[in-house]
XYZ file of C-alpha atoms in Angstrom:
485
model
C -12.577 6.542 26.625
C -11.804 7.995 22.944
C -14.275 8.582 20.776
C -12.106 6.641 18.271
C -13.539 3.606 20.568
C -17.110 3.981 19.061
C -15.926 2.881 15.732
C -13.054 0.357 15.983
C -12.765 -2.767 18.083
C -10.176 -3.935 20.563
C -6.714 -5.997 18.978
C -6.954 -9.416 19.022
C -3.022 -9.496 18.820
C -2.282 -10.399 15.602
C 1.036 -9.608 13.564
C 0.037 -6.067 12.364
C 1.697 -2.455 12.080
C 1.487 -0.918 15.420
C 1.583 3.132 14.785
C 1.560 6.174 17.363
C -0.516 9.273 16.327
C 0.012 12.417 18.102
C -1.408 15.792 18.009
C -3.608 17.828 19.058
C -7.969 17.933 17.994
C -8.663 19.455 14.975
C -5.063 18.934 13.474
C -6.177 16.160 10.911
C -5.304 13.122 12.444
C -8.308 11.277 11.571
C -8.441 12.426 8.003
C -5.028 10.966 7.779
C -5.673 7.660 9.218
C -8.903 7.281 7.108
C -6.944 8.042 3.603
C -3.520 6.593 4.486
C -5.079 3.257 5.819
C -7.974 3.277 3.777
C -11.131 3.142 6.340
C -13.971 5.726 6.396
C -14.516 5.880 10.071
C -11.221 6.447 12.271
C -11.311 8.974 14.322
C -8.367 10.407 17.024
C -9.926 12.849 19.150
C -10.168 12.133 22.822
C -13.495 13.155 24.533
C -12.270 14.450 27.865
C -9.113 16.350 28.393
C -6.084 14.497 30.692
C -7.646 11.120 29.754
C -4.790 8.768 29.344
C -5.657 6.119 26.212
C -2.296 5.725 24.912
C -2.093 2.008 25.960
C -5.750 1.072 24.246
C -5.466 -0.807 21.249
C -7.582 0.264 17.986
C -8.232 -1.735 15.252
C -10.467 -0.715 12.290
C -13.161 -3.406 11.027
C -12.121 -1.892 7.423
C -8.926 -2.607 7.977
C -7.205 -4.924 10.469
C -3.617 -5.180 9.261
C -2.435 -1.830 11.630
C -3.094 -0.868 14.977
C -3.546 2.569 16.062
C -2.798 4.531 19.505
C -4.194 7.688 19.541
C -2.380 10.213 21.997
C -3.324 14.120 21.871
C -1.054 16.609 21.499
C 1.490 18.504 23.966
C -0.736 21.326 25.922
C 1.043 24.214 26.801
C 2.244 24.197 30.457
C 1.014 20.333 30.453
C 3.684 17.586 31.234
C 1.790 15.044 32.464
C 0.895 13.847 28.739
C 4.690 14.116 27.714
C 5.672 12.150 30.539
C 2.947 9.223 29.112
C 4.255 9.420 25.294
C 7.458 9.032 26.262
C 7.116 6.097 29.025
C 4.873 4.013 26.181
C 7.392 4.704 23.674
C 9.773 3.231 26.421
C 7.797 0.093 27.278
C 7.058 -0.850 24.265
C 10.685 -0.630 22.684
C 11.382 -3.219 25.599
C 8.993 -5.732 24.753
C 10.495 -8.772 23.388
C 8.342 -9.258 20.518
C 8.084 -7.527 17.376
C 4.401 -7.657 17.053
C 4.227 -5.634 20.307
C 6.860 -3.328 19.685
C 5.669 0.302 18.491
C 7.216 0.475 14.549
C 5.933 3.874 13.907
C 5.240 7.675 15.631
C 3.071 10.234 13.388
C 3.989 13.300 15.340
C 1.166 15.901 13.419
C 1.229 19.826 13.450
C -1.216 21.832 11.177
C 0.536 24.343 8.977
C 0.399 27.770 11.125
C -0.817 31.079 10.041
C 1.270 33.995 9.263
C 2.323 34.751 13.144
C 1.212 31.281 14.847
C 3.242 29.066 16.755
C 4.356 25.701 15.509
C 5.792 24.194 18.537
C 4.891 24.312 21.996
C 7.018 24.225 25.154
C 6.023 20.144 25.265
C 6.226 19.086 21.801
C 10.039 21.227 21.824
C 10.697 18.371 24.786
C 9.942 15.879 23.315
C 11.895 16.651 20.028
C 14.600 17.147 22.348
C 14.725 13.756 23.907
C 13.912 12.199 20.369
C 17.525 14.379 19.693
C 19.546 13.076 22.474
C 18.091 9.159 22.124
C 16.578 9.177 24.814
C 13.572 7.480 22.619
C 15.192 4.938 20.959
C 15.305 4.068 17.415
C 11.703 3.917 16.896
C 11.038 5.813 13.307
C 9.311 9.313 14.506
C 8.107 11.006 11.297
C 6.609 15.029 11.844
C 3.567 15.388 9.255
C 2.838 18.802 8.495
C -1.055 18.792 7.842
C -3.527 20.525 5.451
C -1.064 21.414 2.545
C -3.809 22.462 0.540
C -5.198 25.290 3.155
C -1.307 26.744 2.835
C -1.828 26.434 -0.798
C -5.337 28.474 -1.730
C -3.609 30.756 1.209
C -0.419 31.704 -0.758
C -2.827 31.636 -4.332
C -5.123 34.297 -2.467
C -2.008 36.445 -1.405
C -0.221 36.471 -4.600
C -0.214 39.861 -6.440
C -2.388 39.829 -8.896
C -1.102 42.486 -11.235
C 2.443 40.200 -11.226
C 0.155 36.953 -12.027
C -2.457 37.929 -14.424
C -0.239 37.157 -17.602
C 1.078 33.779 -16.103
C -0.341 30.531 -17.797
C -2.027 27.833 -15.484
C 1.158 25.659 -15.412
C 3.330 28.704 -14.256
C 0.875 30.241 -12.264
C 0.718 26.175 -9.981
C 4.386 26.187 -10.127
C 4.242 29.699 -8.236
C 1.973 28.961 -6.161
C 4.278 26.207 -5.254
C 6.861 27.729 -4.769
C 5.521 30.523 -2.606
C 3.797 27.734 -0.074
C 7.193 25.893 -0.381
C 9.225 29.218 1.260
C 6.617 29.312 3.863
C 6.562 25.942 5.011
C 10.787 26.179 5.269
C 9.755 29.515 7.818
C 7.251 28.958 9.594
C 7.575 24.695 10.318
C 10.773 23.633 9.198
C 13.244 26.026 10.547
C 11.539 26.100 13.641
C 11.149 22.250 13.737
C 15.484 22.036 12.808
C 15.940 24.031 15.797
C 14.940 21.713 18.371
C 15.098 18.460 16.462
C 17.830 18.918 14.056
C 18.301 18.687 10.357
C 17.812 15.644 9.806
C 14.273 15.126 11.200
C 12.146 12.917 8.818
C 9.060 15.804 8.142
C 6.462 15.357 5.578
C 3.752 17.279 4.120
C 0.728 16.593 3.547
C -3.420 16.596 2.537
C -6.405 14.342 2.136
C -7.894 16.907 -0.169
C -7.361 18.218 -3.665
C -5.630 17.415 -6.240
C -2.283 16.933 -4.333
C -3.160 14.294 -1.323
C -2.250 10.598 -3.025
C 1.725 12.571 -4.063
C 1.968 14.045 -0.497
C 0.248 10.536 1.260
C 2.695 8.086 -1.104
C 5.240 10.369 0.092
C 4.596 10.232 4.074
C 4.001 6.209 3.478
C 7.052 5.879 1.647
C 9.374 7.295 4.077
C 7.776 5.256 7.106
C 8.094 1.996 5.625
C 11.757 3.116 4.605
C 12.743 4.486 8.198
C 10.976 1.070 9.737
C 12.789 -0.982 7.748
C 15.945 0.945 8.510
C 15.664 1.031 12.296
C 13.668 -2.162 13.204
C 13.884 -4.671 10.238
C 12.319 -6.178 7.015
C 9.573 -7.856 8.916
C 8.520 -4.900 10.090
C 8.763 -2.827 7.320
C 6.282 -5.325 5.378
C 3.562 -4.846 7.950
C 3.788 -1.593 7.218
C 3.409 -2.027 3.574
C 0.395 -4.627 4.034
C -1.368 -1.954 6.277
C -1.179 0.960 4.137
C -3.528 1.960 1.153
C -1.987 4.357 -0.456
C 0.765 2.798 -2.814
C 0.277 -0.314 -4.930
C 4.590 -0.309 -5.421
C 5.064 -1.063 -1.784
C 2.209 -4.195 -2.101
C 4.629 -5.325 -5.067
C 7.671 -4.470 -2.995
C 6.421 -6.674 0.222
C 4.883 -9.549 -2.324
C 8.688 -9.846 -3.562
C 10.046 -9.975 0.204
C 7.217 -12.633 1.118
C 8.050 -14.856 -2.167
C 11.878 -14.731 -1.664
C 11.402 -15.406 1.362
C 8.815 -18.607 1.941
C 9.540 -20.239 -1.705
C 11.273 -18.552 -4.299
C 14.382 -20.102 -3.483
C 12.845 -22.935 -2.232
C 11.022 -23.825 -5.681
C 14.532 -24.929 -7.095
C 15.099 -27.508 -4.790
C 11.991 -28.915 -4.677
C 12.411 -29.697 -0.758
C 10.364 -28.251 1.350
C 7.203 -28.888 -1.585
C 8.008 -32.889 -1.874
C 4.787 -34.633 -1.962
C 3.086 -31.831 -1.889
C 0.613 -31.503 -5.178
C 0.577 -28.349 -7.521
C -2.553 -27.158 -6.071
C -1.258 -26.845 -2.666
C 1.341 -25.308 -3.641
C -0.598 -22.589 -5.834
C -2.356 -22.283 -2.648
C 0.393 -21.333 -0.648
C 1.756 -18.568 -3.102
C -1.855 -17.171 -3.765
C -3.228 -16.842 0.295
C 0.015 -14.889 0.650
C -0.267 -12.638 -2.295
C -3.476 -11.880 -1.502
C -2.370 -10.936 2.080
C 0.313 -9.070 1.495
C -2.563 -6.690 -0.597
C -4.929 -6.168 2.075
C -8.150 -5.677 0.178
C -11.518 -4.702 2.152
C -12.914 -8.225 1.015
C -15.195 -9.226 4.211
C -16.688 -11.776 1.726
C -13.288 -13.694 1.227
C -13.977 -13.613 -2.546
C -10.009 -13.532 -3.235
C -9.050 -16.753 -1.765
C -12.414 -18.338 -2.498
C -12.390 -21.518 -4.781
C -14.139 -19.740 -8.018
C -11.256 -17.258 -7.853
C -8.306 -19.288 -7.588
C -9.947 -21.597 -10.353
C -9.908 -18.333 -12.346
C -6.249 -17.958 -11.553
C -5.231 -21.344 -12.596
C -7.156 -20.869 -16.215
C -5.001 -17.915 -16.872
C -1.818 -19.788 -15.946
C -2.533 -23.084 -18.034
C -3.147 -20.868 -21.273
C -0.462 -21.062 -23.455
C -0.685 -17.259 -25.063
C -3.111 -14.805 -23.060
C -4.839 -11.472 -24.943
C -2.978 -10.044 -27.942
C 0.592 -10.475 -27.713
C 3.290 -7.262 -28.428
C 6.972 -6.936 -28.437
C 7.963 -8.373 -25.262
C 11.377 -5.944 -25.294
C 9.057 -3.054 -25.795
C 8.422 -1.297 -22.760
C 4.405 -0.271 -22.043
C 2.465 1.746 -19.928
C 1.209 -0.919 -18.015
C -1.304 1.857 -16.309
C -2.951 3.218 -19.673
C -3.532 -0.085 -21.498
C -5.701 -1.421 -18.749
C -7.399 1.544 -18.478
C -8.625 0.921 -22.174
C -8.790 -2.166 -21.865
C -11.436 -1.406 -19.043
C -12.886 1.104 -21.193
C -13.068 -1.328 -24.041
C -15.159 -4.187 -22.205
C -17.241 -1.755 -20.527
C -18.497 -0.330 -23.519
C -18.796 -3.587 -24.997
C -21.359 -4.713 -22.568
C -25.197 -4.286 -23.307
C -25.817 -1.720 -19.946
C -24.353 -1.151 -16.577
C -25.726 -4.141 -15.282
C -24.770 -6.780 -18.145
C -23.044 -9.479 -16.680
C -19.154 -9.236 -17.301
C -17.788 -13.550 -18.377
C -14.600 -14.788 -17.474
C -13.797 -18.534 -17.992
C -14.045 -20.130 -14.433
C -15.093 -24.123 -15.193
C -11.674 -25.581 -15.545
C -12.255 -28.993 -13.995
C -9.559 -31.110 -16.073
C -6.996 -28.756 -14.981
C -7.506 -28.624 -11.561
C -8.369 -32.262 -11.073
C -4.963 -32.218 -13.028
C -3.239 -30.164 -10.416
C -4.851 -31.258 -7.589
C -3.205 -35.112 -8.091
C 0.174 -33.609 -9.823
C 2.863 -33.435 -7.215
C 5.304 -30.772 -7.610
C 8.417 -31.989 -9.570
C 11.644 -29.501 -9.465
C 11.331 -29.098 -13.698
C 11.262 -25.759 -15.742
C 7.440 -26.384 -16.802
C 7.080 -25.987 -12.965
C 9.134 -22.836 -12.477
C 7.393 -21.046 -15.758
C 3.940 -22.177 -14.144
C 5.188 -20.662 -10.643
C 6.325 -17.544 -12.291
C 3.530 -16.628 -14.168
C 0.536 -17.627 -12.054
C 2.920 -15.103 -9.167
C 2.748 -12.197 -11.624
C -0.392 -12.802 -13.371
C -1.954 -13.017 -10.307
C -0.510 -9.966 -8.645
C -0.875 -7.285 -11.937
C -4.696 -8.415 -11.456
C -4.851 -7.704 -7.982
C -2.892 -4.232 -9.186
C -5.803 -3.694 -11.647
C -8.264 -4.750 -8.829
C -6.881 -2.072 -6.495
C -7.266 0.682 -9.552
C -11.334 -0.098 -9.874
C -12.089 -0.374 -5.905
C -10.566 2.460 -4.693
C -10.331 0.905 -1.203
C -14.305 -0.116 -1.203
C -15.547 -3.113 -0.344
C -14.857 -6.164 -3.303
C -17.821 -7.136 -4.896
C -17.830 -10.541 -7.599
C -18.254 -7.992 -10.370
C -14.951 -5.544 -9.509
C -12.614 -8.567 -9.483
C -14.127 -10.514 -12.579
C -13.574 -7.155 -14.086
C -10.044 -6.545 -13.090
C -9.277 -10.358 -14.400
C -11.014 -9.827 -17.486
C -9.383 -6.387 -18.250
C -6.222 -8.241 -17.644
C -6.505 -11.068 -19.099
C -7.861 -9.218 -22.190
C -5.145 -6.299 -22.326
C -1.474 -6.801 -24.846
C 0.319 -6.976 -21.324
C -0.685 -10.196 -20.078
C 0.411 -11.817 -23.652
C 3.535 -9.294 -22.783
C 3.875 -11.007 -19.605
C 4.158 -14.514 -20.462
C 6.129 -13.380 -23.836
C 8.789 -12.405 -21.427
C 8.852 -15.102 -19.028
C 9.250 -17.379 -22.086
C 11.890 -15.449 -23.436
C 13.899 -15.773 -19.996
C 13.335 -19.387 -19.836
C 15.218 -19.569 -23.806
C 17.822 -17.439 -22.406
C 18.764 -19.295 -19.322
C 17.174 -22.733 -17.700
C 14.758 -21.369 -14.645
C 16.705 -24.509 -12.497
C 20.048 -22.840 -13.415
C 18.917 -19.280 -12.717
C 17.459 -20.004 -9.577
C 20.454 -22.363 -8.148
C 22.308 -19.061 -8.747
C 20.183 -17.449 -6.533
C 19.904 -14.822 -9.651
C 15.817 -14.580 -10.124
C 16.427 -10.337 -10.484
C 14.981 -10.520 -14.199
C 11.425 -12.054 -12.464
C 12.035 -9.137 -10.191
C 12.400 -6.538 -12.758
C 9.659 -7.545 -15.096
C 7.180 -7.766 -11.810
C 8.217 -3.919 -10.876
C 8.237 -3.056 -14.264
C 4.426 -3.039 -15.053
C 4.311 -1.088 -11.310
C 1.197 1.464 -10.950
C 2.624 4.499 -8.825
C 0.385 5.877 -6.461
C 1.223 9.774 -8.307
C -0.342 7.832 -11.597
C -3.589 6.517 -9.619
C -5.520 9.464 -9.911
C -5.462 10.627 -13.169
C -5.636 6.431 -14.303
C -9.154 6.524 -12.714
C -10.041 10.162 -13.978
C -9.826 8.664 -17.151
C -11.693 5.548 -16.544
C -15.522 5.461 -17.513
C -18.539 5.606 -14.964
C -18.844 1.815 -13.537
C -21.001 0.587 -10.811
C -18.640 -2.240 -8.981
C -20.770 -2.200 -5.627
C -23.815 -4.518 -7.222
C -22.993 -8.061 -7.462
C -23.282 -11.142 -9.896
C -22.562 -14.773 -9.480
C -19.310 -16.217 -10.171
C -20.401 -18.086 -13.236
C -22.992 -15.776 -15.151
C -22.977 -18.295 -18.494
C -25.177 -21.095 -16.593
């Protein structure tokens, strides 16, 4: 049994992004499962050497949208464990159903020393069969780990007498470039050789000041070669699993929505008889989904918080308004916003007010059945972005920790309370002037709600310093939902 087994539980089967894990103990595996899917206690190492686990099914209690199989790496002289990759990689390609196909391999190598060996006679096999198709189509992806141990290497081994003059930009840029001409000797030329050029390899770390670039990086490419090779469906699992990039949450949001409604909210059909609140329902449950926050509680799809929602969406102008052509840094206004309201309050434990009793609207809502109109649309519209550049500012403060009352009433308030949510409904007003939502949307031609949701996009590169600059807040104590009463 792997020790992985001591801290994750067996699938229940579920819909969820089923990923393959190789290499060896000691490599990093579990360090890149805990940052990349956002838990704190996966581990891949396998307690006894020759056990088979492949076929077990991990899920973390953090996390539940992915599934992990853990297989160790190709021993030298060993074939028994290359002969097990590649016959689960085989059964599972045949199975007729997507959420028990395998969408993903994570084939991991640490960075080698000056003189070590990257591949061994095993993992050059299994390259070669990846090569030759005998595997399939199934996305493999090589991740080259602990980028920042090649880094303070090539810093240590650069001559100082050359580097002494060099300022702090130039000298980083150096270093760079130094690890950069390593990595192409000593892993990617020998990786080319056996697997060819065009090999998806990333590299990567969990520590420094380099791992959410290199991690966005490794994420991104996955979810592109899974949608590539196996579809949209499952390319969106693997977006909802991850916890790396916020743009790949808005990315699968927009897939879910044109999907299940967008389209649908023109004709009115498939929502006849149905009220407005059941409607909002729909659109919020999957929103929230498709985000995948650590929220044990269910405080995102609990009553208070979609009441919360609805408030925002039935106020005519929200926060200070700005030029709604002007383009913002969606990113740097919340984080003063945050700033703003934080020092506003009378200590760290001062409870933070957003409006939540809204009982004429809902009762309002709750008996109003959905009409195809352009009142409708602009509702739709706005409570689907509001709601989602909340959840954006949400996943800025928790930092993949468990959701606490207090972190999301802070994330709506910050919102709520920043230019861009007047920005926000500026714009969505402005469309509705240019162009009739009905008309747009009978055209099939809703890219401008598209491009105004990507537009106020987070990247996971800008996460970092966003939070660096963010002051000292304790989210993990917790408050009613109502602190006015």
């Amino acid at each position: 049994m792997s020790s992985i087994g001591n801290h994750l539980s067996v699938s229940s089967g579920l819909s969820r992004f089923r990923i393959l894990v190789i290499g060896k103990t000691g490599v990093g595996k579990s360090s890149l499962i805990n940052h990349a899917f956002g838990v704190q206690n996966a581990t891949a190492s396998h307690a006894q050497p020759g056990e088979a686990t492949i076929d077990q099914e991990f899920i973390s209690p953090q996390n539940d949208r992915f599934i992990l199989h853990d297989s160790k790496g190709f021993e030298p002289g060993e074939k028994d464990n290359l002969n097990i990759v590649r016959d689960f990689i085989g059964r599972r390609k045949a199975m007729p159903d997507l959420k028990d196909q395998l969408h993903a391999v994570w084939l991991c190598f640490e960075i080698p020393r000056a003189g070590g060996r990257l591949l061994e006679t095993g993992v050059e096999q299994f390259l070669t069969s990846k090569r030759e198709e005998e595997l399939g189509e199934i996305p493999i992806v090589v991740v080259f780990t602990k980028y920042d141990t090649l880094l303070d290497r090539m810093e240590r081994t650069l001559d100082k007498s050359f580097t002494k003059d060099l300022s702090k930009e130039d000298f980083q840029e150096l270093t760079k470039k130094s690890a950069k001409d390593k990595l192409k000797e000593v892993c990617i030329a020998p990786l080319e050789k056996f697997a060819g050029s065009d090999m998806p390899h990333v590299t990567v770390s969990t520590k420094g000041n380099h791992h959410e670039e290199t991690l966005a990086h490794l994420i991104r490419t996955t979810e592109e070669l899974v949608c590539k090779h196996i579809g949209t469906d499952a390319s969106v699992m693997t977006s909802v699993a991850q916890r790396v990039d916020p743009g790949l949450k808005i990315k699968a949001s927009i897939e879910v929505g044109k999907r299940k409604y967008w389209k649908a909210l023109a004709s009115s059909a498939p929502f006849k008889n149905r009220s407005m609140w059941d409607c909002f329902h729909v659109l919020h449950t999957d929103i929230v989904n498709v985000w995948n926050f650590q929220d044990p509680d269910g405080h995102l799809c609990s009553p208070e918080f979609r009441t919360i929602m609805t408030n925002m969406v039935n106020e005519l102008g929200v926060g200070p308004t700005a030029d709604p052509n002007k383009n913002l840094a969606f990113g740097l206004s919340i984080v003063g916003t945050i700033a703003g309201i934080l020092s506003a309050l009378a200590g760290p434990a001062a409870p933070i007010v957003v409006p939540i009793v809204a009982s004429v609207v809902v009762a309002h809502w709750v008996y109003e059945v959905y009409q195809r109109s352009r009142s409708a649309l602009q509702r739709f519209m706005k409570y689907i972005i509001d709601l989602t550049l909340v959840l954006q500012t949400l996943y800025l403060l928790s930092e993949n920790r468990k959701l606490s009352r207090r972190a999301i009433k802070l994330a709506v308030k910050s919102y709520h309370d920043s230019p861009m949510s007047g920005t926000v409904h500026d714009r969505i007003q402005q469309y509705d002037k240019q162009s009739t939502f009905l008309e747009r949307a009978d055209r099939d031609s809703l890219d401008q709600f598209v491009k105004l949701l990507q537009s106020y996009n987070i990247s996971a590169e800008e996460m970092p310093g966003l939070r660096d600059k963010l002051p000292a807040v304790d989210l993990s104590s917790d408050e009613p939902w109502d602190t006015k009463s």
